[in-house]
Structure formats: C-alpha cells, structure tokens
Coordinates of C-alpha atoms and ligand atoms in Angstrom, one line a residue:
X1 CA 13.9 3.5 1.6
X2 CA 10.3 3.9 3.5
X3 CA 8.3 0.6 3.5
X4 CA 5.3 2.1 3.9
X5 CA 3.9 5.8 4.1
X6 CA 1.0 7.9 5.2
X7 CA -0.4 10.1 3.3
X8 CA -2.4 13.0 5.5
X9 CA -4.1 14.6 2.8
X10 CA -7.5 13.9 1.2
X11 CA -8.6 14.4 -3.0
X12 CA -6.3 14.4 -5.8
X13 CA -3.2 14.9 -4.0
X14 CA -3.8 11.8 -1.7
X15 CA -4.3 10.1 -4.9
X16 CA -0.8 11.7 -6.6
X17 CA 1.1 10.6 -3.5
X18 CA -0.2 7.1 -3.1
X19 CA 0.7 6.6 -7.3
X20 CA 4.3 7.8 -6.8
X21 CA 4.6 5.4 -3.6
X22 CA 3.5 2.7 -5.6
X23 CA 6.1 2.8 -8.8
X24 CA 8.5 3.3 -5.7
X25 CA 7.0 -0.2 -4.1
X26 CA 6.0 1.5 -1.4
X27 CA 3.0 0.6 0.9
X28 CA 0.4 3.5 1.4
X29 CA -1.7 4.5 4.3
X30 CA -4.6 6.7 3.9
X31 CA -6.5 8.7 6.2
X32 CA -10.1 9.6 5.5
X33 CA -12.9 11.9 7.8
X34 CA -16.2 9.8 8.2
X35 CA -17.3 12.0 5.4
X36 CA -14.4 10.6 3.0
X37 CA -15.3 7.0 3.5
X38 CA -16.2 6.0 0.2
X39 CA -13.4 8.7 -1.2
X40 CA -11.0 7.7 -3.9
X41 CA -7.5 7.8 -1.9
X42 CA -9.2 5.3 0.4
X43 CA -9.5 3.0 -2.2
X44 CA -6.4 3.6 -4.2
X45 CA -4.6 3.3 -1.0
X46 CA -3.2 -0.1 0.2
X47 CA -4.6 0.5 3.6
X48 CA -6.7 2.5 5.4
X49 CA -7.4 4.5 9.0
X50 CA -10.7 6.5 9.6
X51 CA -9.1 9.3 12.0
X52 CA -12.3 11.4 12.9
X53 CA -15.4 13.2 12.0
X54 CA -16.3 15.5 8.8
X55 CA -14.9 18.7 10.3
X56 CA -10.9 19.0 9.3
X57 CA -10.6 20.7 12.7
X58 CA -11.2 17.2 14.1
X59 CA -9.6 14.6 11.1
X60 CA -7.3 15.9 8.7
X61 CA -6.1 18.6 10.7
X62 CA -5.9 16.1 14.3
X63 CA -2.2 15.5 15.0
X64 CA -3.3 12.8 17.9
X65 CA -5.2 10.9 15.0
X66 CA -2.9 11.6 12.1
X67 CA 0.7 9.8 14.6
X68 CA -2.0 7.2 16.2
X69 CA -3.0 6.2 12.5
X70 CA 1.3 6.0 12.2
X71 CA 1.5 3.8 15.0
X72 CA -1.1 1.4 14.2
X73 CA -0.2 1.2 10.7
X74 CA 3.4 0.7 11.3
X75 CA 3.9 3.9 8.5
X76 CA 7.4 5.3 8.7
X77 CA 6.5 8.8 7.1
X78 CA 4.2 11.1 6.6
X79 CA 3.3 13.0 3.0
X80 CA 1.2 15.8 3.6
X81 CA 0.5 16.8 0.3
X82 CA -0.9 20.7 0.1
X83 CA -3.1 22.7 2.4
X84 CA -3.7 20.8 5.5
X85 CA -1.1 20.1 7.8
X86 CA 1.9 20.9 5.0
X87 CA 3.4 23.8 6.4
X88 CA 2.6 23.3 10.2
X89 CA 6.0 23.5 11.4
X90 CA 4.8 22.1 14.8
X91 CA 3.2 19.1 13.2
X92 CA 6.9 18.3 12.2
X93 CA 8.2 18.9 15.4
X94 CA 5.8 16.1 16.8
X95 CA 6.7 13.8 13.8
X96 CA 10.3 13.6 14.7
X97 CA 9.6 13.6 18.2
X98 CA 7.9 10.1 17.5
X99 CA 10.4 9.1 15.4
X100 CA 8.9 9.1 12.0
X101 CA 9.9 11.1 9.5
X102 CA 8.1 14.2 7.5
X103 CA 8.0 14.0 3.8
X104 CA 9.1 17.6 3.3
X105 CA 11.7 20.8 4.7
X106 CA 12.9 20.7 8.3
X107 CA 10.8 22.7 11.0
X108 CA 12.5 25.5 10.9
X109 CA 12.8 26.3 7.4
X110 CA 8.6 26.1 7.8
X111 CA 8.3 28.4 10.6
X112 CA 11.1 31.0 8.7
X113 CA 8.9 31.0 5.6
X114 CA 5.6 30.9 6.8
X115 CA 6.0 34.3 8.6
X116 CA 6.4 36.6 5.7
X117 CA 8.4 39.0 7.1
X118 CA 11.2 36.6 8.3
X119 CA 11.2 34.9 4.7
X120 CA 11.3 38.2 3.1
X121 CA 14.1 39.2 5.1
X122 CA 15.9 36.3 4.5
X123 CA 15.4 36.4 1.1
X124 CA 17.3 39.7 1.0
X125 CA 20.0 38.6 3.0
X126 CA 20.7 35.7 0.8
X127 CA 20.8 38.1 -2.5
X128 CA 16.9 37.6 -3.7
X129 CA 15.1 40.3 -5.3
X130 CA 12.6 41.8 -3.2
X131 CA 9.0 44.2 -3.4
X132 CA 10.1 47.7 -2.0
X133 CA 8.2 48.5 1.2
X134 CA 8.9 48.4 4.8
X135 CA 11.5 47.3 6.9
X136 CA 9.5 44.6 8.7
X137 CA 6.4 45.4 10.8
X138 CA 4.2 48.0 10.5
X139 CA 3.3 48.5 14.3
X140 CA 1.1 52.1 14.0
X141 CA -1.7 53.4 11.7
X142 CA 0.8 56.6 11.6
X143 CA 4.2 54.7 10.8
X144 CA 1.7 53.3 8.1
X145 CA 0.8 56.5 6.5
X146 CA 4.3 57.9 6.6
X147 CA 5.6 54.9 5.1
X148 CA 2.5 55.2 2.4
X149 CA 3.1 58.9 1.6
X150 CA 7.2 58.2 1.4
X151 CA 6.8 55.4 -1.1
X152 CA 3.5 56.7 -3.1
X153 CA 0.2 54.9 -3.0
X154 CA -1.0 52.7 -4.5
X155 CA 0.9 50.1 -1.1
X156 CA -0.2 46.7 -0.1
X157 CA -0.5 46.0 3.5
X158 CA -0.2 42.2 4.0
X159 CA -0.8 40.7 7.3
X160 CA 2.8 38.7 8.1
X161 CA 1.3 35.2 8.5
X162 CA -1.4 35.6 5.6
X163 CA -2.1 32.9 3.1
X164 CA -4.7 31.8 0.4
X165 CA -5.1 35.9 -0.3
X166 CA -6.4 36.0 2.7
X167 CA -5.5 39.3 5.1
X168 CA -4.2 41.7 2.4
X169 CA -5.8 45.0 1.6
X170 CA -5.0 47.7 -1.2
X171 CA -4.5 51.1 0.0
X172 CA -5.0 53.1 -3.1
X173 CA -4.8 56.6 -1.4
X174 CA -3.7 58.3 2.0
X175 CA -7.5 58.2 2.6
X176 CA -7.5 54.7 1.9
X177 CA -5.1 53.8 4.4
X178 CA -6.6 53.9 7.4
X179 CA -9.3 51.0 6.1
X180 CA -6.6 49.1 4.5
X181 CA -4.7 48.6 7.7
X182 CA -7.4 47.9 9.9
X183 CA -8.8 45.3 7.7
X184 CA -5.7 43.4 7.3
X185 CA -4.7 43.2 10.3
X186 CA -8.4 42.4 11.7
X187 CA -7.8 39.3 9.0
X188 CA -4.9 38.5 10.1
X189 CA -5.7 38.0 13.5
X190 CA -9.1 36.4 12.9
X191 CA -7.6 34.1 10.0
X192 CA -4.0 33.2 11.5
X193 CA -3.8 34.5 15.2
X194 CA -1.4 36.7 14.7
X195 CA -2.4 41.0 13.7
X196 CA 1.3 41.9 12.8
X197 CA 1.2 43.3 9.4
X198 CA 4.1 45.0 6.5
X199 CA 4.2 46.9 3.7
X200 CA 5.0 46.8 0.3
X201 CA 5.0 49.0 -2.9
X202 CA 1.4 47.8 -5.3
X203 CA 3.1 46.6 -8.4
X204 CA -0.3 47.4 -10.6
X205 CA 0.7 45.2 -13.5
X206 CA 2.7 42.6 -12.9
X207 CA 2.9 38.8 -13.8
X208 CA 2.7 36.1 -11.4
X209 CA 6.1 34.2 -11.9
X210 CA 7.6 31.6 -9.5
X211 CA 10.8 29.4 -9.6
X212 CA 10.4 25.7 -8.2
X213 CA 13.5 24.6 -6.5
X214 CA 14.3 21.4 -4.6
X215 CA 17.1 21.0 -2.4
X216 CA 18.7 17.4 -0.8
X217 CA 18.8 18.9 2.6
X218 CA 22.9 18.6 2.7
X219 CA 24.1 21.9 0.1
X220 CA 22.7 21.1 -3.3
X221 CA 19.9 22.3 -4.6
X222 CA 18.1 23.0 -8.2
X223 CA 15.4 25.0 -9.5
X224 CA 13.4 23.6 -12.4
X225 CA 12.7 27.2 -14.2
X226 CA 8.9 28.9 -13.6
X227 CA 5.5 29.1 -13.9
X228 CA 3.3 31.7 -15.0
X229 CA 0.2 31.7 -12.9
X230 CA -0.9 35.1 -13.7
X231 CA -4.4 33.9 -14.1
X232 CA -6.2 34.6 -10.7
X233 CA -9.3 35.5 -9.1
X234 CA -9.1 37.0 -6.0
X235 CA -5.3 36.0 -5.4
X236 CA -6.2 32.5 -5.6
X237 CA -4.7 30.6 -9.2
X238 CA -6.9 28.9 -11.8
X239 CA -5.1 28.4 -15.1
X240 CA -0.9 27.6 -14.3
X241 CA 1.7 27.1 -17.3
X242 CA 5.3 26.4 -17.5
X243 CA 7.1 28.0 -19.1
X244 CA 6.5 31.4 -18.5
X245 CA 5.2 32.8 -22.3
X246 CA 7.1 36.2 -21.2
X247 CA 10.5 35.0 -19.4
X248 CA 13.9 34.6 -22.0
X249 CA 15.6 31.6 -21.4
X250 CA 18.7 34.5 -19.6
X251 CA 16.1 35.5 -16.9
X252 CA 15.2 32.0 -15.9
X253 CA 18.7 31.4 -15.6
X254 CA 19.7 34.2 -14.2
X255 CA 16.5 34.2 -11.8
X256 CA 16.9 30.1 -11.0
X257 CA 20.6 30.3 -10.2
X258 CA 19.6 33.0 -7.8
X259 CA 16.5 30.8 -5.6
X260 CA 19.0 27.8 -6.3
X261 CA 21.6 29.1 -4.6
X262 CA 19.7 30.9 -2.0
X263 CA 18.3 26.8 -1.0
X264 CA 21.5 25.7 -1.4
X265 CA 22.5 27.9 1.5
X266 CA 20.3 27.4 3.5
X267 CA 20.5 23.3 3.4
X268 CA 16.8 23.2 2.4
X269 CA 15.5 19.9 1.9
X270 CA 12.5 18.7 -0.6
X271 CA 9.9 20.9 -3.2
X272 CA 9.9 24.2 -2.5
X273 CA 8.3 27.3 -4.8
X274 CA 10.1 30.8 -4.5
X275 CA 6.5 33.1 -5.7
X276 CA 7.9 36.6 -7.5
X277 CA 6.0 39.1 -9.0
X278 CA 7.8 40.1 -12.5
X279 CA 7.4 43.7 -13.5
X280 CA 9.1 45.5 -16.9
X281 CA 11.9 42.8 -16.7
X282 CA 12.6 42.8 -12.6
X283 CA 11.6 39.9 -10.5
X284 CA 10.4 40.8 -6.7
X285 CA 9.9 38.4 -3.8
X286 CA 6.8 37.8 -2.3
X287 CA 6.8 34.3 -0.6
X288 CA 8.4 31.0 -0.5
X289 CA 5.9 27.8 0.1
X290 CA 7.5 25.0 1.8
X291 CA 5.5 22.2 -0.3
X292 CA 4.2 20.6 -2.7
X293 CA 2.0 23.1 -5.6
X294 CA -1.3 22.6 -6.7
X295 CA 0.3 22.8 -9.9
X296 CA 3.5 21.1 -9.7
X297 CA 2.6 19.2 -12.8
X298 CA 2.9 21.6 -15.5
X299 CA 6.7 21.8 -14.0
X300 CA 6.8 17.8 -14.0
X301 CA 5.5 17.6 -17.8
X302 CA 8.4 20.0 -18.9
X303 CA 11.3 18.8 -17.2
X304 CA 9.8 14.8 -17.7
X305 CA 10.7 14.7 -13.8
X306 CA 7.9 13.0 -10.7
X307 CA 8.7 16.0 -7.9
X308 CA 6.8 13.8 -5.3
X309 CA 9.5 10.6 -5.7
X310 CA 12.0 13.3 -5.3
X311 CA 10.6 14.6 -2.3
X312 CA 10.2 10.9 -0.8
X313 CA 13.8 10.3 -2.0
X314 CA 15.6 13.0 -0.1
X315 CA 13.3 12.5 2.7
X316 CA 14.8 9.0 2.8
X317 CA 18.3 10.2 3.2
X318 CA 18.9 9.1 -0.3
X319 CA 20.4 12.0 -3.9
X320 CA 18.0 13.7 -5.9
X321 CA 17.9 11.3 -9.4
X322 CA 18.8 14.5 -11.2
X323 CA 21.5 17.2 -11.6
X324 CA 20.6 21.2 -12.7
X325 CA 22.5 19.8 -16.1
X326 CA 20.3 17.3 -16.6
X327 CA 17.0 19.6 -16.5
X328 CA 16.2 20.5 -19.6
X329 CA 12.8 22.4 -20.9
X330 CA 10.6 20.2 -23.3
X331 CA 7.4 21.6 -25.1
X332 CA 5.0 23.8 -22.9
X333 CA 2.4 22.7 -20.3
X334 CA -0.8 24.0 -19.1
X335 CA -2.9 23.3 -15.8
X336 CA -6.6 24.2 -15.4
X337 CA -7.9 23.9 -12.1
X338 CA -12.0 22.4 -12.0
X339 CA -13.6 23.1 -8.9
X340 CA -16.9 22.5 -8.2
X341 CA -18.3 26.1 -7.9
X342 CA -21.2 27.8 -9.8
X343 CA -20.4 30.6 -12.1
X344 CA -21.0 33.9 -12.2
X345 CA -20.1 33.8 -8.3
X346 CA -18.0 30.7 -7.7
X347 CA -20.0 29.9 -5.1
X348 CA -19.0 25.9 -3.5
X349 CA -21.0 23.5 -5.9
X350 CA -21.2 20.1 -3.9
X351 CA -23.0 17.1 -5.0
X352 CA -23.7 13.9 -6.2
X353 CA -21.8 13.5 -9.4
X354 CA -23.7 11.7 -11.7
X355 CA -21.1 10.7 -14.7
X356 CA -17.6 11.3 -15.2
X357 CA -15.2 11.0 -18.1
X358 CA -11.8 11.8 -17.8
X359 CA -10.0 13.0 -21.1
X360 CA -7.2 11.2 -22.6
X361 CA -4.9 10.6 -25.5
X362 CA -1.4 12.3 -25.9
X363 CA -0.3 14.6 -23.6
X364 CA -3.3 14.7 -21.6
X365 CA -3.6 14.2 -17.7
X366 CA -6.2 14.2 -15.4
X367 CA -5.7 14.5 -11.9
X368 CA -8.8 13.8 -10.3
X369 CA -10.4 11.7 -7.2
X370 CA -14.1 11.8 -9.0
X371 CA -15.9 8.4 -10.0
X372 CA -19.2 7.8 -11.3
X373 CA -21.7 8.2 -8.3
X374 CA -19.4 10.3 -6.3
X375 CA -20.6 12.8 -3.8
X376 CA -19.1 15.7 -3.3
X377 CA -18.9 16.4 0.5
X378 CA -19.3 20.0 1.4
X379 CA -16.9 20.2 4.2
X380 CA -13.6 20.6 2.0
X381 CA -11.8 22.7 -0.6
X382 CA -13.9 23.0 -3.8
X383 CA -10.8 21.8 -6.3
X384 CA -12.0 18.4 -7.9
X385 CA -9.6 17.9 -11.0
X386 CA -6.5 19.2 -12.7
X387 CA -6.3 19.3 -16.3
X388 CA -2.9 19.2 -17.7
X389 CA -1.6 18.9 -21.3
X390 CA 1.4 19.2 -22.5
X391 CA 2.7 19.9 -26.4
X392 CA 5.9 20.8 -27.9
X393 CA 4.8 24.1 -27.9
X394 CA 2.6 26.8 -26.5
X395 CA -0.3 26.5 -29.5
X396 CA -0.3 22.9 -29.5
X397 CA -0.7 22.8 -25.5
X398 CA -3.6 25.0 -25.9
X399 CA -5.3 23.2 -28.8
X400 CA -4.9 20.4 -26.6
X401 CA -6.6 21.9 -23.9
X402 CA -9.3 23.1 -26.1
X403 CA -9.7 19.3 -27.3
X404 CA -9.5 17.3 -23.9
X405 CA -11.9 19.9 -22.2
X406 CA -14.5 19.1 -24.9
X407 CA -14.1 15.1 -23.9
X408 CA -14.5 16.1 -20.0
X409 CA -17.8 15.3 -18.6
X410 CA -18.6 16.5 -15.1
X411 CA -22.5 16.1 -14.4
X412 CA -24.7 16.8 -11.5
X413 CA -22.7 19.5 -10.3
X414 CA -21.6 22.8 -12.1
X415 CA -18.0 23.3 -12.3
X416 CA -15.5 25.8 -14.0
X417 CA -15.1 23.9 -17.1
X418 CA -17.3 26.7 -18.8
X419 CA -14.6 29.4 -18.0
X420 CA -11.9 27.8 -19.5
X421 CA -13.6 26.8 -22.5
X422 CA -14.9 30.4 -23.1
X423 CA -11.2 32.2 -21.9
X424 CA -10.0 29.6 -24.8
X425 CA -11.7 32.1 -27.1
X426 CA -9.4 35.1 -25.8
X427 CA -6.9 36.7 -28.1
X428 CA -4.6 37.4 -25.2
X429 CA -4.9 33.9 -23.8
X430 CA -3.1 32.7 -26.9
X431 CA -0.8 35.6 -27.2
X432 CA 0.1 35.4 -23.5
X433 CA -1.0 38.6 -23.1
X434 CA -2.0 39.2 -19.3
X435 CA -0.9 40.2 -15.7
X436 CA -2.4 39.6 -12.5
X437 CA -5.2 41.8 -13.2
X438 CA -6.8 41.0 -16.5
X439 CA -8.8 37.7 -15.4
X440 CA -10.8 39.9 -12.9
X441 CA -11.3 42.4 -15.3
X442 CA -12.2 39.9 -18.0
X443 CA -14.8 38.3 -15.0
X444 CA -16.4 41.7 -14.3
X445 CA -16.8 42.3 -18.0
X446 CA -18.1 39.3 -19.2
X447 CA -19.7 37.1 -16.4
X448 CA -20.7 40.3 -14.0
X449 CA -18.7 38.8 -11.5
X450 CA -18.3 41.2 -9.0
Ligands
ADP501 P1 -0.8 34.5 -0.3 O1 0.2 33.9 0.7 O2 -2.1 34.9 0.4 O3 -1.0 33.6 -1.5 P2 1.0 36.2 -1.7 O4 2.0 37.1 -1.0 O5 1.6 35.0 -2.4 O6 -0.2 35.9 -0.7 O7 0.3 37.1 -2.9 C1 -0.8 36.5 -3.6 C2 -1.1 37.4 -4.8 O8 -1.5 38.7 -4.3 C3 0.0 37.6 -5.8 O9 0.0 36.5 -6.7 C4 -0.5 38.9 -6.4 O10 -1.5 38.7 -7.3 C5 -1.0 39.7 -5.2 N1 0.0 40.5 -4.6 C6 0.8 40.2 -3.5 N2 1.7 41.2 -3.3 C7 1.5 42.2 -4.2 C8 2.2 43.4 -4.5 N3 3.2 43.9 -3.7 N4 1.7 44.1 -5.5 C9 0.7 43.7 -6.3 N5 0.1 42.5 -6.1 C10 0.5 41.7 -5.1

C-alpha cells in the first residue's frame, strides 16, 4: 500500500479523498492555487504544496507543478478526484513515466472513452445498448441532413469530445439542421479542440439512468446498480438518487451484468459510471466517465461501500474488499448538489460566507469544504456542498432531506438551497414522476428561468 498520496483536486472532493486516505493511514498531500490558501483540503491535508496562481490553467490544471509537488513531497500517487486533470489521459501517461502511479483506469481506457464516438463504438461491440444514430462522424452538413431525414427529427448532433453539455445542439426539424450542426461543431472546436461531430436519434422523454461499475484492472469487475439523475438543468445534474424510483430489480440486473461484463472485458481498472438514457423499458448508451461522480455517494450510502478506498486499493495492486454477491441494496439515497449561484439565473454567487452549519443526525451527510469566514473564490466551479441522506426507503430519504435542509445555513452568499426546498413541495418529486425534461420545464414555469 501507498504511504502517502496527492490529491490534485481542490473543494469537497479534495476533502473526500484526503478522509478515505486517512482511515487507510495514509499520508496526504494537497495542492492549493494562491487563491486556495486558506481552503479546507489545505488544512485537512497532512501536508501541503502551493503549485501556482488562481487561474486553473496555471495550478490545478499544471502537470509540471502537480509531478514537482510529487517529487518534493515524496507522494507515491496521485487522486485526481473529478473535473480537473481526471480524465486527461496524457496527464497519466506523464504519471507513469515518472514512476508514480495514477489513482484511476489506465491511459488508454481514458483516451477510448473520452472520444465519444470510440466509446460508443466500443460499447456496441462489447454487447451494450446503444442511441440509434450514425455510424461514427458526421463529416458534411449534407450527410447530416440525409442522416436526419432517414432517422426522423427531432436528432441530436453531439460534438465527439463534448462534456459538461457543452457542444450539443437539438435539431428539431430539417430546417433546423443546418444551425444545429454548425453550432456544435463550432463548440466543439472552441470548447475541446476537436470539430468532429455524430448523430444520434432525440429520445424526447427519457430518464437519466447510469450503472456504476468498478473493475480490479486484471478481469473482474462489478457494477453497484444505478442512479437516477434525471433532474437537470441544462445537461448539467442537480438532485441524484440511487436507486432508480422507475428500474425493477430484473433491469438492474439485467442492465449491471451487461456494463459488468463489458469492464470485465476490457481489464478496466477503478470507478467508472456507464451514463444511459432509459426510454419505455430500453436502456441506450451515451457515455462512460472514467472517474470518480459528483455523486458517488448516494451509490456508497446504498451499497454501505467507500468507492474512493476501492479505487486506492486496486490502484495499489491490491482485490476489491467486495464481490458482486456481496452488494446488496439497502434503503434509498438522495444527493442535492448546493452551489453558490443566484436564482432565477444561476448566475456564479461567490463570497465571503458568513456562517455555516452543516446538518446532521441519522442518515445525514454533508460534504462540504465551507467554514465560518470562508471566501468563496471566483475562479472555480460553483459546487460548494453535497447533501446526502439516506432512509430505508424513498419517503423517509426525502423527509430527511426536507428536515436536514431546514438545519443548513449558508449565509453571505445565495445558493440553491431555495430550489430544493420548494421542488420538495412537488407531487412528482415524491412520486418519481420525471424525465430529463421536467426540471427545465418546472424552471421556466415557476422561477422564469429562461
Ligand atoms: P456530456 O458529456 O456533455 O455530459 P452526455 O452525452 O452525457 O453529455 O449527455 C448529457 C445529457 O444530455 C443527458 O443526460 C441528456 O439529458 C442529454 N442527451 C444526450 N444525448 C441525448 C439524446 N440522444 N436524446 C436526448 N437527450 C440526450
């Protein structure tokens, strides 16, 4: 086993990484931006290494800092959380080049998902369920509209390195295609370098469904059922649960046997999330991420299982501590994600924040970097806190939501606790009523979002 790690992340997930290290009695290094000195992971974290200025271009994003921080340090690993440098399959090339190892899959397995098309066509090769649409790239506005009139609009064009819902655009028409395919391939090339773009079939009501797996890198591998994170604005997540209220115990086995065996195949090593959209009883591929989830924990809660000593485990050569036997479901579990943005508009919220209280009591965790007298910097990802509760059942998680987001306090900067308390008030958040869709709608309808 690892001595000591580095962690290359920043916020809540430093903090997540640098507890698991801990129980493991492992040493932790953190890195911090000039901006991040007084951050919570550089306290938490046994040691520390100031690797650049505010800009993530020039800290959390600098390879040179991030290996030099290795080398002083004496860190045998690096855990790079989410986001960041997690799925930078040249950042683990340079890793093992120096010796050290990366907490996380192998290089390749990175670069095959992270291109969408290759993962998709992978997928299919290995027996995964997949959205109709085109046979790889779309190279011509006119292959585009053939394709478009041969499969029926409404079609999705979806730039092949895209990510965050960035550099996909609805074509809802034949006259619509022409925009559609400009724009995301513009996106694509301005957000990722790279213009190549496919095409898939609009599902226009599915759920957002996807199967966690983790693999030991040498042929075995598990999945540890779904999560329904359904609940999104503008493609991006903001309320998770596991399990999924709409998927029978025979789809999650028929479905988890399926991404299970597909990792086993391909020797993938560590967390890994297989994203499906699940339409009138069919799942459909969209993308595998090759880390660690924002909301990993409602899948932790439910199986009683810590995915990141898992991930340090395998990544130390050493068996995962469980078998798929020995994963069993228990109660339900809900995340709510609390970023500092101000509603109607979501627009960044950053700030000085002037108290904070942390809910508690069963079933209830927080993960959060805030502390009293905090500030916010402005230079990073809005997410400040994850709520999760879990109960033996779907009512009780919720009631348990309601309760611990009336003990949260947050002040001096406005957050999205006031969403979650008024979606609380929805019939069809309690009956699980929803697909992709309805939180926009609900957005437009009651807070004029547009
Ligand atoms: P990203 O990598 O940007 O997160 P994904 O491929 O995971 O992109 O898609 C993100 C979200 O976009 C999905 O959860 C879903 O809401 C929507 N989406 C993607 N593909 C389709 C599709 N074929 N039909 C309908 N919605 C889609």
């Amino acid at each position: 086993m690892f001595n000591k790690i580095l962690v290359a992340n920043r916020g809540e997930i430093a903090l997540r990484v640098i507890r698991a290290a801990r129980e493991m009695g492992i040493a932790s290094v953190a890195v911090h931006s000039t901006a991040d000195s007084d951050a919570m992971h550089v306290r938490m974290a046994d040691e520390s290494v100031c690797i650049g200025p505010p800009s993530s271009q020039d800290s959390y994003l600098s390879v040179p800092a991030i290996i030099a921080a290795c080398e002083i340090t004496g860190a045998e690993a690096i855990h790079p959380g989410y986001g960041f440098l997690s799925e930078n399959a040249g950042f683990v090339q340079i890793i093992e080049d120096h010796g050290l190892t990366f907490i996380g899959p192998t290089a390749e397995h990175i670069r095959m998902m992270g291109d969408k098309i290759t993962a998709k066509d992978t997928m299919k090769a290995l027996g995964v369920p997949c959205v109709p649409g085109s046979d790889g790239g779309v190279a011509t506005l006119e292959e585009a509209q053939r394709l478009g009139a041969e499969m029926g609009y409404p079609v999705i064009i979806k730039a092949t390195a895209g990510g965050g819902g960035k550099g996909m655009k609805v074509a809802e028409s034949a006259a619509d295609m022409e925009r559609a395919y400009r724009t995301a391939r513009a996106e694509g090339k301005s957000n990722f370098g790279n213009d190549e773009v496919y095409i898939e079939k609009y599902l226009t009501t599915p759920r957002h469904i996807e199967i966690q797996v983790f693999g030991d890198g040498k042929g075995r591998a598990v999945h540890l059922g779904e999560r329904d994170c359904s609940l999104q604005r503008r493609h991006q997540k903001v309320f998770e649960e596991a399990p999924g209220p709409s998927i029978t115990p025979e789809e999650r086995a028929r479905i988890g046997k399926i991404c299970a065996d597909a990792c086993a195949n391909i020797n993938y090593i560590g967390a890994g999330t297989i994203e499906f959209l699940y339409e009138n009883g069919e799942f459909y591929f969209i993308e595998m991420n090759t880390r660690l989830q924002v909301e990993h924990p409602v899948t932790e809660a439910i199986f009683g299982v810590d995915l990141v000593r898992e991930q340090i485990r395998v990544a130390a050569g050493l068996p995962m501590t469980f078998e798929q036997d020995d994963l069993t479901i228990n109660g339900h579990s809900i995340e709510v994600r609390i970023n500092a943005e101000k509603l109607p508009n979501f627009s960044p919220c950053p700030g000085k924040i002037t108290q904070y209280h942390a809910p508690g009591g069963l079933g209830v965790r927080m993960d959060s970097a805030l502390y009293d007298g905090y500030s916010i910097p402005p230079y990073y990802d809005s997410l400040i806190g994850k709520l999760i509760v879990h109960g033996r059942d779907r009512p009780e998680a919720l009631a348990r939501l309601n309760r611990a987001l009336g003990e949260l306090i947050v002040d001096g900067v406005d957050t999205t606790v006031p969403l979650f308390h008024a979606l609380l008030q929805e019939k069809d958040i309690h009956t699980g009523g929803y697909n992709i869709h309805w939180l926009e709608h609900w957005l437009e309808t009651n807070l004029g979002d547009a």
